Amino acid sequence: IHTDAGKANEAMKHFRCQLTEGVDESLPAFIGEPKPLDCPIRSAEVAHAASRIKTMRATGPDSVQNELLKHAPPIVYDRYTECINDSITKQIYINSIGEGYITPT
């Protein structure tokens, strides 16, 4: 491999294979009819998770910086909580959640 782009592409293929081995890509994100959550995610839980985010990292597909999430005002956690709970109850898959970029340092 002679170019940086070629090296990055090979690394991406390697990690994609490693991280998705045995995963059935045809598995639906949701099964059954939409229904309310018995115990919705709370804003405090989202805030706690955000407080544990490592900073000084590249943004993911959503382009939101980790520093912004970690030090955001409560209204941001409220909105994220609404999005997550709505996604689950309405069975709408949010593409950028759970995705990230792998970049060489």
mmCIF file of N, CA and C in Angstrom:
data_model
loop_
_atom_site.group_PDB
_atom_site.id
_atom_site.type_symbol
_atom_site.label_atom_id
_atom_site.label_comp_id
_atom_site.label_asym_id
_atom_site.label_seq_id
_atom_site.Cartn_x
_atom_site.Cartn_y
_atom_site.Cartn_z
ATOM 1 N N ILE A 1 0.871 -1.168 0.000
ATOM 2 C CA ILE A 1 0.000 0.000 0.000
ATOM 3 C C ILE A 1 0.912 1.223 0.000
ATOM 4 N N HIS A 2 0.734 2.065 -0.991
ATOM 5 C CA HIS A 2 1.679 3.155 -1.202
ATOM 6 C C HIS A 2 1.150 4.543 -0.847
ATOM 7 N N THR A 3 -0.142 4.655 -0.622
ATOM 8 C CA THR A 3 -0.681 5.984 -0.323
ATOM 9 C C THR A 3 -1.361 5.985 1.045
ATOM 10 N N ASP A 4 -1.494 7.173 1.628
ATOM 11 C CA ASP A 4 -2.198 7.292 2.909
ATOM 12 C C ASP A 4 -3.657 6.866 2.758
ATOM 13 N N ALA A 5 -4.272 7.235 1.624
ATOM 14 C CA ALA A 5 -5.667 6.851 1.392
ATOM 15 C C ALA A 5 -5.797 5.339 1.308
ATOM 16 N N GLY A 6 -4.853 4.696 0.664
ATOM 17 C CA GLY A 6 -4.872 3.240 0.570
ATOM 18 C C GLY A 6 -4.704 2.584 1.931
ATOM 19 N N LYS A 7 -3.793 3.134 2.734
ATOM 20 C CA LYS A 7 -3.583 2.608 4.089
ATOM 21 C C LYS A 7 -4.849 2.784 4.936
ATOM 22 N N ALA A 8 -5.458 3.954 4.835
ATOM 23 C CA ALA A 8 -6.678 4.217 5.600
ATOM 24 C C ALA A 8 -7.796 3.277 5.173
ATOM 25 N N ASN A 9 -7.902 3.028 3.876
ATOM 26 C CA ASN A 9 -8.942 2.141 3.369
ATOM 27 C C ASN A 9 -8.736 0.710 3.881
ATOM 28 N N GLU A 10 -7.500 0.245 3.867
ATOM 29 C CA GLU A 10 -7.206 -1.102 4.376
ATOM 30 C C GLU A 10 -7.477 -1.207 5.875
ATOM 31 N N ALA A 11 -7.132 -0.170 6.624
ATOM 32 C CA ALA A 11 -7.406 -0.161 8.063
ATOM 33 C C ALA A 11 -8.912 -0.181 8.309
ATOM 34 N N MET A 12 -9.656 0.601 7.524
ATOM 35 C CA MET A 12 -11.107 0.641 7.668
ATOM 36 C C MET A 12 -11.699 -0.743 7.399
ATOM 37 N N LYS A 13 -11.267 -1.408 6.338
ATOM 38 C CA LYS A 13 -11.772 -2.739 6.021
ATOM 39 C C LYS A 13 -11.442 -3.731 7.144
ATOM 40 N N HIS A 14 -10.231 -3.637 7.666
ATOM 41 C CA HIS A 14 -9.820 -4.529 8.754
ATOM 42 C C HIS A 14 -10.711 -4.357 9.977
ATOM 43 N N PHE A 15 -10.878 -3.106 10.429
ATOM 44 C CA PHE A 15 -11.665 -2.871 11.634
ATOM 45 C C PHE A 15 -13.145 -3.143 11.411
ATOM 46 N N ARG A 16 -13.656 -2.863 10.225
ATOM 47 C CA ARG A 16 -15.052 -3.171 9.939
ATOM 48 C C ARG A 16 -15.275 -4.676 10.076
ATOM 49 N N CYS A 17 -14.352 -5.459 9.548
ATOM 50 C CA CYS A 17 -14.447 -6.916 9.641
ATOM 51 C C CYS A 17 -14.358 -7.353 11.105
ATOM 52 N N GLN A 18 -13.420 -6.792 11.858
ATOM 53 C CA GLN A 18 -13.229 -7.165 13.259
ATOM 54 C C GLN A 18 -14.437 -6.806 14.124
ATOM 55 N N LEU A 19 -15.021 -5.645 13.858
ATOM 56 C CA LEU A 19 -16.095 -5.148 14.714
ATOM 57 C C LEU A 19 -17.476 -5.648 14.316
ATOM 58 N N THR A 20 -17.612 -6.205 13.130
ATOM 59 C CA THR A 20 -18.925 -6.664 12.685
ATOM 60 C C THR A 20 -18.966 -8.166 12.430
ATOM 61 N N GLU A 21 -17.914 -8.877 12.818
ATOM 62 C CA GLU A 21 -17.878 -10.320 12.600
ATOM 63 C C GLU A 21 -19.049 -10.989 13.316
ATOM 64 N N GLY A 22 -19.793 -11.779 12.567
ATOM 65 C CA GLY A 22 -20.932 -12.481 13.132
ATOM 66 C C GLY A 22 -22.184 -11.645 13.268
ATOM 67 N N VAL A 23 -22.149 -10.399 12.830
ATOM 68 C CA VAL A 23 -23.322 -9.529 12.910
ATOM 69 C C VAL A 23 -24.153 -9.716 11.648
ATOM 70 N N ASP A 24 -25.422 -10.020 11.835
ATOM 71 C CA ASP A 24 -26.333 -10.168 10.702
ATOM 72 C C ASP A 24 -26.862 -8.795 10.339
ATOM 73 N N GLU A 25 -26.366 -8.234 9.240
ATOM 74 C CA GLU A 25 -26.737 -6.873 8.843
ATOM 75 C C GLU A 25 -28.213 -6.762 8.471
ATOM 76 N N SER A 26 -28.886 -7.892 8.209
ATOM 77 C CA SER A 26 -30.285 -7.839 7.818
ATOM 78 C C SER A 26 -31.224 -7.791 9.022
ATOM 79 N N LEU A 27 -30.685 -7.882 10.227
ATOM 80 C CA LEU A 27 -31.500 -7.857 11.431
ATOM 81 C C LEU A 27 -32.175 -6.497 11.573
ATOM 82 N N PRO A 28 -33.492 -6.462 11.720
ATOM 83 C CA PRO A 28 -34.178 -5.165 11.834
ATOM 84 C C PRO A 28 -33.825 -4.479 13.158
ATOM 85 N N ALA A 29 -33.805 -3.150 13.122
ATOM 86 C CA ALA A 29 -33.481 -2.385 14.327
ATOM 87 C C ALA A 29 -34.581 -2.539 15.384
ATOM 88 N N PHE A 30 -35.817 -2.684 14.936
ATOM 89 C CA PHE A 30 -36.946 -2.792 15.860
ATOM 90 C C PHE A 30 -37.846 -3.942 15.420
ATOM 91 N N ILE A 31 -38.471 -4.596 16.382
ATOM 92 C CA ILE A 31 -39.394 -5.692 16.104
ATOM 93 C C ILE A 31 -40.707 -5.379 16.805
ATOM 94 N N GLY A 32 -41.807 -5.556 16.128
ATOM 95 C CA GLY A 32 -43.117 -5.319 16.720
ATOM 96 C C GLY A 32 -43.588 -3.889 16.519
ATOM 97 N N GLU A 33 -44.757 -3.628 17.055
ATOM 98 C CA GLU A 33 -45.365 -2.313 16.932
ATOM 99 C C GLU A 33 -44.737 -1.324 17.919
ATOM 100 N N PRO A 34 -44.667 -0.033 17.551
ATOM 101 C CA PRO A 34 -44.153 0.970 18.497
ATOM 102 C C PRO A 34 -45.026 1.026 19.749
ATOM 103 N N LYS A 35 -44.379 1.245 20.892
ATOM 104 C CA LYS A 35 -45.123 1.400 22.145
ATOM 105 C C LYS A 35 -44.307 2.251 23.104
ATOM 106 N N PRO A 36 -44.974 2.863 24.084
ATOM 107 C CA PRO A 36 -44.255 3.702 25.043
ATOM 108 C C PRO A 36 -43.268 2.876 25.878
ATOM 109 N N LEU A 37 -42.220 3.529 26.331
ATOM 110 C CA LEU A 37 -41.248 2.868 27.207
ATOM 111 C C LEU A 37 -41.831 2.733 28.610
ATOM 112 N N ASP A 38 -41.580 1.607 29.254
ATOM 113 C CA ASP A 38 -41.996 1.427 30.646
ATOM 114 C C ASP A 38 -41.184 2.335 31.559
ATOM 115 N N CYS A 39 -39.912 2.529 31.201
ATOM 116 C CA CYS A 39 -39.010 3.347 32.007
ATOM 117 C C CYS A 39 -38.154 4.183 31.053
ATOM 118 N N PRO A 40 -38.649 5.353 30.651
ATOM 119 C CA PRO A 40 -37.889 6.177 29.702
ATOM 120 C C PRO A 40 -36.529 6.589 30.260
ATOM 121 N N ILE A 41 -35.603 6.829 29.356
ATOM 122 C CA ILE A 41 -34.284 7.335 29.734
ATOM 123 C C ILE A 41 -34.478 8.734 30.299
ATOM 124 N N ARG A 42 -33.750 9.047 31.361
ATOM 125 C CA ARG A 42 -33.876 10.351 32.016
ATOM 126 C C ARG A 42 -32.730 11.265 31.597
ATOM 127 N N SER A 43 -32.990 12.543 31.613
ATOM 128 C CA SER A 43 -31.985 13.535 31.257
ATOM 129 C C SER A 43 -30.755 13.428 32.157
ATOM 130 N N ALA A 44 -30.959 13.107 33.424
ATOM 131 C CA ALA A 44 -29.834 12.965 34.353
ATOM 132 C C ALA A 44 -28.914 11.824 33.934
ATOM 133 N N GLU A 45 -29.486 10.754 33.354
ATOM 134 C CA GLU A 45 -28.676 9.634 32.880
ATOM 135 C C GLU A 45 -27.832 10.047 31.677
ATOM 136 N N VAL A 46 -28.435 10.832 30.789
ATOM 137 C CA VAL A 46 -27.696 11.328 29.625
ATOM 138 C C VAL A 46 -26.579 12.268 30.081
ATOM 139 N N ALA A 47 -26.888 13.148 31.031
ATOM 140 C CA ALA A 47 -25.876 14.072 31.557
ATOM 141 C C ALA A 47 -24.729 13.307 32.207
ATOM 142 N N HIS A 48 -25.043 12.256 32.957
ATOM 143 C CA HIS A 48 -24.001 11.453 33.603
ATOM 144 C C HIS A 48 -23.122 10.775 32.550
ATOM 145 N N ALA A 49 -23.743 10.210 31.526
ATOM 146 C CA ALA A 49 -22.970 9.573 30.448
ATOM 147 C C ALA A 49 -22.086 10.595 29.747
ATOM 148 N N ALA A 50 -22.615 11.789 29.502
ATOM 149 C CA ALA A 50 -21.840 12.839 28.836
ATOM 150 C C ALA A 50 -20.665 13.289 29.696
ATOM 151 N N SER A 51 -20.831 13.263 31.013
ATOM 152 C CA SER A 51 -19.746 13.692 31.909
ATOM 153 C C SER A 51 -18.554 12.749 31.839
ATOM 154 N N ARG A 52 -18.774 11.549 31.344
ATOM 155 C CA ARG A 52 -17.709 10.549 31.261
ATOM 156 C C ARG A 52 -17.035 10.502 29.881
ATOM 157 N N ILE A 53 -17.499 11.339 28.965
ATOM 158 C CA ILE A 53 -16.933 11.357 27.610
ATOM 159 C C ILE A 53 -15.493 11.853 27.654
ATOM 160 N N LYS A 54 -14.630 11.199 26.893
ATOM 161 C CA LYS A 54 -13.248 11.656 26.771
ATOM 162 C C LYS A 54 -13.211 12.835 25.802
ATOM 163 N N THR A 55 -12.482 13.858 26.176
ATOM 164 C CA THR A 55 -12.364 15.033 25.322
ATOM 165 C C THR A 55 -11.101 14.931 24.471
ATOM 166 N N MET A 56 -10.875 15.942 23.663
ATOM 167 C CA MET A 56 -9.716 15.999 22.770
ATOM 168 C C MET A 56 -9.758 14.861 21.744
ATOM 169 N N ARG A 57 -10.955 14.512 21.302
ATOM 170 C CA ARG A 57 -11.156 13.477 20.290
ATOM 171 C C ARG A 57 -11.836 14.109 19.085
ATOM 172 N N ALA A 58 -11.679 13.463 17.949
ATOM 173 C CA ALA A 58 -12.331 13.940 16.733
ATOM 174 C C ALA A 58 -13.842 13.759 16.854
ATOM 175 N N THR A 59 -14.589 14.576 16.136
ATOM 176 C CA THR A 59 -16.040 14.440 16.127
ATOM 177 C C THR A 59 -16.437 13.200 15.337
ATOM 178 N N GLY A 60 -17.625 12.735 15.569
ATOM 179 C CA GLY A 60 -18.161 11.603 14.818
ATOM 180 C C GLY A 60 -19.003 12.094 13.663
ATOM 181 N N PRO A 61 -19.837 11.214 13.098
ATOM 182 C CA PRO A 61 -20.666 11.583 11.954
ATOM 183 C C PRO A 61 -21.637 12.724 12.237
ATOM 184 N N ASP A 62 -21.971 12.953 13.500
ATOM 185 C CA ASP A 62 -22.888 14.044 13.831
ATOM 186 C C ASP A 62 -22.177 15.391 13.947
ATOM 187 N N SER A 63 -20.856 15.403 13.888
ATOM 188 C CA SER A 63 -20.023 16.618 13.951
ATOM 189 C C SER A 63 -20.130 17.371 15.280
ATOM 190 N N VAL A 64 -20.647 16.738 16.315
ATOM 191 C CA VAL A 64 -20.750 17.375 17.626
ATOM 192 C C VAL A 64 -19.474 17.060 18.413
ATOM 193 N N GLN A 65 -18.807 18.100 18.884
ATOM 194 C CA GLN A 65 -17.562 17.912 19.623
ATOM 195 C C GLN A 65 -17.845 17.352 21.019
ATOM 196 N N ASN A 66 -16.983 16.444 21.458
ATOM 197 C CA ASN A 66 -17.142 15.841 22.786
ATOM 198 C C ASN A 66 -17.138 16.886 23.890
ATOM 199 N N GLU A 67 -16.318 17.922 23.743
ATOM 200 C CA GLU A 67 -16.256 18.983 24.755
ATOM 201 C C GLU A 67 -17.610 19.664 24.914
ATOM 202 N N LEU A 68 -18.311 19.862 23.791
ATOM 203 C CA LEU A 68 -19.627 20.496 23.844
ATOM 204 C C LEU A 68 -20.599 19.618 24.623
ATOM 205 N N LEU A 69 -20.588 18.326 24.340
ATOM 206 C CA LEU A 69 -21.491 17.415 25.055
ATOM 207 C C LEU A 69 -21.151 17.329 26.537
ATOM 208 N N LYS A 70 -19.867 17.271 26.831
ATOM 209 C CA LYS A 70 -19.444 17.095 28.219
ATOM 210 C C LYS A 70 -19.788 18.303 29.091
ATOM 211 N N HIS A 71 -19.696 19.492 28.527
ATOM 212 C CA HIS A 71 -19.881 20.717 29.312
ATOM 213 C C HIS A 71 -21.135 21.488 28.908
ATOM 214 N N ALA A 72 -22.096 20.804 28.315
ATOM 215 C CA ALA A 72 -23.307 21.461 27.827
ATOM 216 C C ALA A 72 -24.245 21.832 28.971
ATOM 217 N N PRO A 73 -25.113 22.814 28.728
ATOM 218 C CA PRO A 73 -26.133 23.138 29.730
ATOM 219 C C PRO A 73 -27.200 22.043 29.751
ATOM 220 N N PRO A 74 -27.968 21.962 30.822
ATOM 221 C CA PRO A 74 -28.972 20.905 30.968
ATOM 222 C C PRO A 74 -29.971 20.799 29.808
ATOM 223 N N ILE A 75 -30.283 21.906 29.165
ATOM 224 C CA ILE A 75 -31.259 21.863 28.066
ATOM 225 C C ILE A 75 -30.775 20.968 26.916
ATOM 226 N N VAL A 76 -29.464 20.882 26.717
ATOM 227 C CA VAL A 76 -28.917 20.007 25.669
ATOM 228 C C VAL A 76 -29.179 18.547 26.030
ATOM 229 N N TYR A 77 -28.970 18.186 27.281
ATOM 230 C CA TYR A 77 -29.232 16.816 27.718
ATOM 231 C C TYR A 77 -30.723 16.498 27.634
ATOM 232 N N ASP A 78 -31.561 17.496 27.944
ATOM 233 C CA ASP A 78 -33.003 17.306 27.817
ATOM 234 C C ASP A 78 -33.370 16.963 26.379
ATOM 235 N N ARG A 79 -32.795 17.699 25.444
ATOM 236 C CA ARG A 79 -33.116 17.475 24.026
ATOM 237 C C ARG A 79 -32.585 16.125 23.541
ATOM 238 N N TYR A 80 -31.357 15.782 23.920
ATOM 239 C CA TYR A 80 -30.811 14.466 23.553
ATOM 240 C C TYR A 80 -31.701 13.353 24.120
ATOM 241 N N THR A 81 -32.152 13.532 25.347
ATOM 242 C CA THR A 81 -33.015 12.541 25.981
ATOM 243 C C THR A 81 -34.312 12.380 25.204
ATOM 244 N N GLU A 82 -34.906 13.497 24.796
ATOM 245 C CA GLU A 82 -36.124 13.443 23.985
ATOM 246 C C GLU A 82 -35.886 12.675 22.690
ATOM 247 N N CYS A 83 -34.764 12.971 22.026
ATOM 248 C CA CYS A 83 -34.447 12.307 20.755
ATOM 249 C C CYS A 83 -34.292 10.794 20.945
ATOM 250 N N ILE A 84 -33.579 10.405 21.981
ATOM 251 C CA ILE A 84 -33.347 8.978 22.226
ATOM 252 C C ILE A 84 -34.661 8.273 22.573
ATOM 253 N N ASN A 85 -35.434 8.846 23.482
ATOM 254 C CA ASN A 85 -36.706 8.231 23.858
ATOM 255 C C ASN A 85 -37.677 8.176 22.678
ATOM 256 N N ASP A 86 -37.740 9.254 21.888
ATOM 257 C CA ASP A 86 -38.600 9.253 20.697
ATOM 258 C C ASP A 86 -38.145 8.201 19.697
ATOM 259 N N SER A 87 -36.845 8.075 19.535
ATOM 260 C CA SER A 87 -36.315 7.077 18.607
ATOM 261 C C SER A 87 -36.767 5.678 19.005
ATOM 262 N N ILE A 88 -36.717 5.394 20.286
ATOM 263 C CA ILE A 88 -37.096 4.057 20.760
ATOM 264 C C ILE A 88 -38.605 3.857 20.677
ATOM 265 N N THR A 89 -39.384 4.814 21.167
ATOM 266 C CA THR A 89 -40.836 4.630 21.204
ATOM 267 C C THR A 89 -41.464 4.669 19.818
ATOM 268 N N LYS A 90 -40.889 5.462 18.908
ATOM 269 C CA LYS A 90 -41.433 5.555 17.541
ATOM 270 C C LYS A 90 -40.717 4.622 16.569
ATOM 271 N N GLN A 91 -39.727 3.894 17.086
ATOM 272 C CA GLN A 91 -38.944 2.946 16.297
ATOM 273 C C GLN A 91 -38.307 3.611 15.078
ATOM 274 N N ILE A 92 -37.633 4.707 15.347
ATOM 275 C CA ILE A 92 -36.890 5.433 14.314
ATOM 276 C C ILE A 92 -35.414 5.289 14.628
ATOM 277 N N TYR A 93 -34.669 4.703 13.707
ATOM 278 C CA TYR A 93 -33.244 4.480 13.918
ATOM 279 C C TYR A 93 -32.468 5.759 13.631
ATOM 280 N N ILE A 94 -31.633 6.203 14.569
ATOM 281 C CA ILE A 94 -30.788 7.384 14.390
ATOM 282 C C ILE A 94 -29.427 6.892 13.902
ATOM 283 N N ASN A 95 -29.121 7.159 12.640
ATOM 284 C CA ASN A 95 -27.911 6.610 12.019
ATOM 285 C C ASN A 95 -26.623 6.968 12.743
ATOM 286 N N SER A 96 -26.490 8.202 13.201
ATOM 287 C CA SER A 96 -25.196 8.625 13.750
ATOM 288 C C SER A 96 -24.923 8.116 15.170
ATOM 289 N N ILE A 97 -25.944 7.628 15.872
ATOM 290 C CA ILE A 97 -25.704 7.097 17.209
ATOM 291 C C ILE A 97 -25.003 5.755 17.073
ATOM 292 N N GLY A 98 -23.904 5.631 17.787
ATOM 293 C CA GLY A 98 -23.165 4.395 17.746
ATOM 294 C C GLY A 98 -22.140 4.313 16.625
ATOM 295 N N GLU A 99 -22.071 5.332 15.805
ATOM 296 C CA GLU A 99 -21.085 5.360 14.743
ATOM 297 C C GLU A 99 -19.932 6.262 15.148
ATOM 298 N N GLY A 100 -18.813 6.066 14.528
ATOM 299 C CA GLY A 100 -17.652 6.912 14.769
ATOM 300 C C GLY A 100 -16.672 6.784 13.630
ATOM 301 N N TYR A 101 -15.681 7.600 13.671
ATOM 302 C CA TYR A 101 -14.621 7.567 12.679
ATOM 303 C C TYR A 101 -13.358 7.004 13.319
ATOM 304 N N ILE A 102 -12.636 6.217 12.571
ATOM 305 C CA ILE A 102 -11.321 5.752 13.013
ATOM 306 C C ILE A 102 -10.300 6.504 12.182
ATOM 307 N N THR A 103 -9.445 7.265 12.854
ATOM 308 C CA THR A 103 -8.459 8.050 12.136
ATOM 309 C C THR A 103 -7.062 7.771 12.703
ATOM 310 N N PRO A 104 -6.063 7.712 11.826
ATOM 311 C CA PRO A 104 -4.695 7.511 12.314
ATOM 312 C C PRO A 104 -4.199 8.777 13.017
ATOM 313 N N THR A 105 -3.329 8.595 14.006
ATOM 314 C CA THR A 105 -2.773 9.761 14.703
ATOM 315 C C THR A 105 -1.372 10.035 14.259
#
